[in-house]
Amino acid sequence: MRVLVTGGAGFIGSHTCKALAQAGHTPIVFDNLSTGHADAVRWGPLHTGDILDPVSLDAAFITYRPELVLHFAALAYVGESVVDPARYYRVNVAGTLSLLDAMRRHGVSRIVLSSSCATYGIPATLPISEASPQQPVNPYGFTKLATERLAADYERAYGMRWIALRYFNAAGADPEGELGERHAPETHAIPLAIGAALGSAPPFRVMGTDYPTPDGSAVRDYVHVTDLADAHVRAVDHLGHGGPSGAFNLATGRGTSVLELIDAVAAITGCTVPVIHAARRAGDPPELYANAALAEQVLGWRPRFVEIAPMVATAARWFMTHTEHTQQAEQTGPAQETLHDSLDPAGAGPVRLAQSLDQR
Ligand SMILES: NC(=O)c1ccc[n+]([C@@H]2O[C@H](COP(=O)([O-])OP(=O)(O)OC[C@H]3O[C@@H](n4cnc5c(N)ncnc54)[C@H](O)[C@@H]3O)[C@@H](O)[C@H]2O)c1
């Protein structure tokens, strides 16, 4: 199928384009390159444009006649969403609305949305399932929940079919070394820990060592980016074969603590990871992990990567062979974070922004 991939020049989108091409589909990337990279678009054409621009969207739909849309394009820094919610609602919610309306104008009625564990907020029970209450605690989480609601309402009213994939903490890099994670500022734990180990980023800050977890550090569910990409290919096939709409967790079900992650980085790089122990952040739950049985049942998806060490190995390979990217981590050091999924509910302001840039 011809698949329009908004945000296809970004981290998860580019890995998904590779997987789509390998599965025989044609990915057409629609991206404004605000955080993405043109050189990561290698498996189909790049249409440079903004999802908020209907003229540019129309041009892409007319030129490439996509049959289905994968929608990754979004802003994804929790702290920034607290400081500048207007921008987040505009790009993430109004942008999705603009895309859905372009799809309607061009008769395209299938979409896969990048949703997030941030839509659950702070869970009352673990593991998180799709039936867990969705109670976001920051604007970013609300924007992602709003896109799910938009899709469901567009189905009822206009027959749009949709899949919302709720990723937990995206991790790793293409095992073949062609693609990796290149965020600036980088706020994700694995690249920051690798940067700290290699001496190209500041010491790694462990935010909280007194949580009620086995080693006192916070626990998160890391899911490999190629497993996320595989889930998207399965979602395309599901919708392509007339499957019904639905929302699915993408997670391994296994929690990894920050200290376990650091040990894995040290073992794989052969370097000590310099760390600074810091206080807990308000709003960060001690533990987050999820049940992804529904994705297995309906999409036949099962993550190939479950242990943290092999995930870290793919990321380390990318950083060790692309030293220019480790420099980015160094330049943006003050914004360093230890956890992807800060559920920091409030606390706007520059300091708070620097400390809560990591939920995606
Ligand atoms: N990385 C994670 O751990 C994670 C977890 C849960 C959900 N998500 C979601 O997955 C998606 C992809 O995340 P990522 O980590 O690959 O982010 P990313 O920043 O690497 O990719 C986002 C892409 O969207 C593009 N983009 C942004 N605004 C745009 C606009 N207005 N018009 C066109 N293109 C635009 C960017 O240039 C970039 O290429 C996002 O929707 C994010 O909210 C990510």
XYZ file of C-alpha atoms and ligand atoms in Angstrom:
404
model
C 0.000 0.000 0.000
C 0.988 3.640 -0.408
C 1.221 4.937 3.146
C 1.543 8.610 4.091
C 3.813 8.812 7.150
C 3.579 12.134 8.966
C 6.667 12.608 11.142
C 8.452 9.938 9.103
C 11.777 11.794 9.399
C 11.728 11.367 13.191
C 12.960 8.606 15.462
C 10.066 6.128 15.442
C 8.685 7.244 12.078
C 11.950 6.608 10.212
C 12.341 3.127 11.694
C 8.738 2.427 10.685
C 9.365 3.567 7.100
C 12.174 1.037 6.836
C 9.892 -1.714 8.167
C 7.079 -0.678 5.812
C 9.392 -0.853 2.795
C 10.679 -4.253 3.897
C 7.057 -5.434 4.073
C 6.431 -4.270 0.485
C 4.639 -0.980 1.230
C 5.607 2.460 -0.087
C 6.137 5.036 2.676
C 5.648 8.667 1.684
C 7.023 10.924 4.406
C 5.225 14.166 5.240
C 7.374 16.117 7.699
C 8.265 19.738 8.463
C 11.731 18.630 9.669
C 11.319 20.589 12.919
C 12.832 17.724 14.911
C 13.282 15.154 12.145
C 16.140 14.586 9.718
C 15.904 14.541 5.913
C 18.738 12.001 5.746
C 16.601 9.526 7.715
C 14.085 9.443 4.845
C 15.430 6.677 2.611
C 12.606 4.336 1.755
C 10.319 6.616 -0.235
C 9.733 10.269 -1.103
C 9.882 13.167 1.365
C 7.199 15.838 1.116
C 8.312 18.740 3.292
C 5.250 20.338 4.839
C 3.380 21.099 8.023
C 0.316 19.142 9.138
C -1.297 22.473 10.023
C -1.065 23.568 6.371
C -4.047 22.240 4.360
C -2.532 23.353 1.063
C 0.605 21.324 1.649
C -1.427 18.330 2.819
C -3.641 18.551 -0.285
C -0.558 18.623 -2.506
C 0.806 15.478 -0.859
C -2.520 13.626 -1.110
C -2.923 14.629 -4.782
C 0.664 13.782 -5.737
C 1.033 10.475 -3.913
C -2.567 9.191 -3.530
C -1.924 7.418 -0.199
C -4.342 4.680 0.847
C -3.655 4.902 4.576
C -1.941 7.319 7.000
C 0.489 6.709 9.846
C 0.511 9.788 12.062
C 3.698 10.314 14.082
C 4.099 14.104 13.675
C 3.778 15.783 17.075
C 5.557 17.746 19.753
C 6.553 15.400 22.553
C 8.283 17.101 25.484
C 6.160 16.969 28.628
C 7.829 19.906 30.358
C 7.526 22.088 27.283
C 3.823 21.201 27.075
C 3.357 22.563 30.609
C 5.128 25.825 29.763
C 3.586 26.300 26.306
C 0.344 24.303 26.116
C -0.978 26.480 23.270
C 1.744 25.195 20.969
C 1.107 21.588 22.012
C -2.656 21.757 21.501
C -2.105 23.530 18.171
C 0.351 21.026 16.694
C -0.878 17.831 18.331
C -4.635 18.386 18.392
C -5.360 21.008 15.708
C -2.651 19.355 13.572
C -4.379 15.979 13.856
C -7.719 17.621 13.057
C -6.171 19.247 9.987
C -4.783 15.875 8.875
C -8.081 14.035 9.441
C -9.929 16.669 7.425
C -7.411 16.380 4.588
C -7.983 12.613 4.655
C -11.739 13.192 4.359
C -11.239 15.592 1.437
C -9.207 12.942 -0.367
C -11.274 9.895 0.517
C -8.696 8.243 2.793
C -10.377 6.556 5.749
C -7.680 4.629 7.642
C -5.217 6.059 10.145
C -2.752 4.754 12.720
C -2.065 7.216 15.552
C 1.016 7.506 17.777
C -0.511 7.554 21.209
C 1.281 7.257 24.499
C 1.399 5.799 27.981
C 1.090 9.467 28.998
C -2.656 9.133 28.375
C -2.908 6.925 31.477
C -1.365 9.417 33.905
C -0.450 7.847 37.236
C -1.908 4.332 37.274
C -3.692 3.000 40.332
C -2.770 -0.594 39.460
C -0.075 -2.379 37.478
C 0.360 -3.636 34.860
C -1.469 -0.985 32.860
C -4.022 -2.459 30.442
C -6.080 -0.756 27.759
C -8.992 -0.823 30.219
C -7.045 1.230 32.786
C -8.470 4.733 33.250
C -6.976 7.366 30.968
C -6.270 10.305 33.252
C -3.382 12.359 31.869
C -1.509 14.626 34.257
C 0.022 17.073 31.786
C -0.944 18.869 28.556
C 1.092 16.505 26.389
C -0.897 13.527 27.715
C -4.152 15.390 27.176
C -3.238 16.166 23.560
C -2.566 12.485 22.889
C -5.839 11.463 24.523
C -7.648 14.113 22.457
C -6.309 12.606 19.221
C -7.711 9.224 20.224
C -11.098 10.818 20.918
C -10.987 12.710 17.611
C -10.406 9.486 15.704
C -13.243 7.705 17.523
C -15.652 10.578 16.841
C -14.570 10.694 13.178
C -15.340 6.989 12.940
C -18.849 7.431 14.322
C -19.585 10.423 12.123
C -17.572 9.814 8.952
C -16.562 6.159 8.948
C -12.856 6.778 9.630
C -11.144 3.591 10.868
C -8.250 3.991 13.253
C -5.696 2.253 15.411
C -4.141 4.101 18.366
C -0.825 2.598 19.441
C 0.050 3.603 22.996
C 3.824 3.338 23.194
C 5.637 3.005 26.464
C 9.294 4.129 26.502
C 10.670 3.873 22.973
C 14.269 2.675 23.086
C 17.171 1.389 21.012
C 18.053 1.825 17.371
C 17.938 -0.034 14.076
C 19.913 -3.269 14.707
C 21.458 -2.893 11.221
C 22.911 0.463 12.262
C 21.195 2.542 9.569
C 19.035 4.643 11.894
C 19.131 5.829 15.472
C 17.778 8.306 17.968
C 18.711 11.931 17.268
C 16.766 14.293 19.481
C 18.064 17.763 20.320
C 17.781 18.283 23.186
C 18.124 14.629 24.018
C 16.108 13.762 27.093
C 15.825 9.994 26.874
C 17.589 7.882 29.450
C 19.414 5.402 27.235
C 21.156 7.885 24.898
C 22.012 10.100 27.870
C 23.501 7.209 29.828
C 25.503 6.129 26.781
C 26.689 9.709 26.294
C 27.736 9.889 29.948
C 29.609 6.587 29.617
C 31.430 7.715 26.484
C 32.298 11.081 28.028
C 30.332 13.051 25.457
C 27.507 14.015 27.841
C 27.474 15.110 31.469
C 27.107 12.629 34.326
C 23.777 10.852 34.359
C 21.272 12.137 36.905
C 19.369 9.435 38.770
C 16.238 11.221 39.905
C 15.204 9.403 43.051
C 16.915 6.494 44.793
C 14.345 5.983 47.548
C 11.372 4.687 45.604
C 9.612 1.573 46.889
C 11.240 -0.525 44.130
C 13.804 -3.334 44.521
C 16.822 -1.028 44.084
C 15.170 2.292 45.002
C 15.265 3.777 41.504
C 12.236 4.267 39.262
C 11.067 1.497 36.950
C 9.886 1.922 33.362
C 8.822 -0.323 30.478
C 11.247 0.104 27.551
C 10.084 -1.078 24.155
C 12.449 -1.348 21.212
C 11.887 0.992 18.280
C 11.988 -1.844 15.717
C 9.274 -3.628 17.678
C 7.231 -0.423 17.531
C 7.875 -0.295 13.781
C 6.719 -3.902 13.428
C 3.492 -3.086 15.289
C 2.791 -0.309 12.774
C 3.230 -2.668 9.832
C 0.781 -5.047 11.528
C -1.653 -2.192 12.132
C -1.446 -1.257 8.431
C -2.210 -4.863 7.475
C -5.041 -5.033 10.027
C -6.759 -1.909 8.700
C -5.894 -2.867 5.118
C -7.770 -6.140 5.567
C -10.826 -4.410 6.996
C -10.026 -4.971 10.676
C -11.880 -2.887 13.254
C -10.585 0.189 15.075
C -8.961 -0.095 18.478
C -6.302 1.061 20.910
C -3.341 -1.084 21.914
C -0.537 -0.843 24.431
C 2.920 -1.426 22.983
C 5.124 -2.526 25.855
C 7.159 -5.510 26.966
C 5.416 -5.973 30.308
C 8.824 -5.928 31.939
C 9.949 -3.104 34.179
C 13.586 -1.973 34.163
C 14.959 0.248 36.875
C 17.194 3.222 36.175
C 20.061 1.503 37.992
C 19.600 -1.665 35.931
C 19.682 0.475 32.812
C 22.936 2.092 33.935
C 24.470 -1.324 34.630
C 23.487 -2.454 31.131
C 25.073 0.647 29.569
C 28.288 0.097 31.566
C 28.465 -3.580 30.564
C 27.871 -2.862 26.871
C 30.132 0.149 26.475
C 32.807 -1.220 28.811
C 32.862 2.206 30.482
C 31.753 3.379 33.890
C 28.664 5.585 33.752
C 29.291 8.633 35.935
C 26.118 9.310 37.908
C 24.724 12.005 40.147
C 22.066 10.988 42.614
C 19.296 13.579 42.766
C 15.941 13.889 44.479
C 12.730 12.425 43.121
C 10.673 14.617 40.830
C 7.123 15.499 41.733
C 4.657 13.494 39.683
C 6.993 10.649 38.724
C 5.408 7.339 39.671
C 7.778 4.713 41.097
C 6.829 2.062 38.571
C 5.223 1.882 35.118
C 4.821 -1.207 33.041
C 2.049 -2.513 30.857
C 0.251 -5.512 29.551
C 0.317 -5.736 25.741
C -1.671 -8.955 25.410
C -4.341 -7.225 23.323
C -1.811 -6.258 20.644
C -0.683 -9.871 20.528
C -4.242 -11.179 20.333
C -5.492 -8.782 17.658
C -2.384 -7.755 15.708
C -0.223 -10.821 16.352
C 2.415 -8.464 17.782
C 4.986 -9.620 20.250
C 8.155 -7.661 21.059
C 11.357 -9.372 19.974
C 13.377 -7.301 22.458
C 12.403 -7.757 26.091
C 15.673 -7.569 28.043
C 17.225 -4.137 28.401
C 20.804 -5.152 27.474
C 20.136 -6.030 23.819
C 18.102 -2.832 23.448
C 20.961 -0.782 24.849
C 23.406 -2.612 22.564
C 21.594 -1.401 19.446
C 21.566 2.187 20.737
C 25.237 2.015 21.763
C 26.219 0.781 18.326
C 24.474 3.767 16.763
C 26.114 6.290 19.094
C 29.560 4.732 18.811
C 29.430 4.883 15.021
C 27.851 8.353 14.864
C 29.949 10.416 17.208
C 28.435 13.664 15.944
C 25.167 12.643 17.637
C 26.761 12.129 21.016
C 27.932 15.738 20.784
C 24.293 16.858 20.762
C 23.808 15.274 24.131
C 26.812 17.173 25.408
C 25.502 20.515 24.171
C 22.114 19.956 25.760
C 23.426 18.500 28.965
C 21.525 20.706 31.423
C 18.256 19.284 30.138
C 19.337 15.765 30.975
C 16.698 13.432 32.259
C 16.661 9.945 33.614
C 13.176 8.810 32.733
C 11.110 8.923 29.606
C 7.885 9.039 31.402
C 7.897 11.959 33.696
C 4.338 12.322 34.839
C 5.123 15.651 36.285
C 1.702 17.279 36.554
C 2.642 20.897 36.902
C 5.522 23.077 37.927
C 5.973 25.247 34.877
C 8.953 27.535 34.506
C 12.403 27.264 33.046
C 13.865 25.093 35.780
C 10.957 22.723 35.726
C 11.161 22.623 31.935
C 14.749 21.491 32.103
C 13.792 18.817 34.586
C 10.808 17.328 32.877
C 11.579 17.140 29.222
C 11.305 13.456 28.797
C 7.842 12.014 28.486
C 7.001 11.157 24.923
N 9.649 8.407 21.741
C 8.811 7.892 22.636
O 9.215 7.276 23.631
C 7.317 8.049 22.451
C 6.452 7.477 23.389
C 5.070 7.624 23.215
C 4.569 8.323 22.101
N 5.445 8.899 21.218
C 4.874 9.617 20.065
O 5.458 9.064 18.891
C 5.567 10.050 17.870
C 6.985 10.063 17.322
O 7.894 10.306 18.388
P 9.462 10.403 18.104
O 10.161 10.057 19.374
O 9.805 9.673 16.855
O 9.583 11.973 17.876
P 10.468 12.803 16.828
O 10.511 14.190 17.344
O 11.748 12.094 16.558
O 9.570 12.744 15.513
C 8.484 13.621 15.271
C 8.513 14.012 13.800
O 7.393 14.840 13.503
C 7.814 15.960 12.743
N 6.873 17.062 13.009
C 6.673 17.708 14.186
N 5.726 18.659 14.048
C 5.305 18.585 12.750
C 4.344 19.312 12.001
N 3.627 20.324 12.550
N 4.165 19.002 10.682
C 4.895 18.015 10.118
N 5.838 17.292 10.793
C 6.031 17.580 12.091
C 9.224 16.229 13.222
O 10.006 16.970 12.296
C 9.752 14.807 13.425
O 10.324 14.288 12.241
C 5.084 11.344 18.499
O 3.729 11.515 18.143
C 5.202 11.090 19.987
O 4.276 11.865 20.719
C 6.783 8.775 21.361
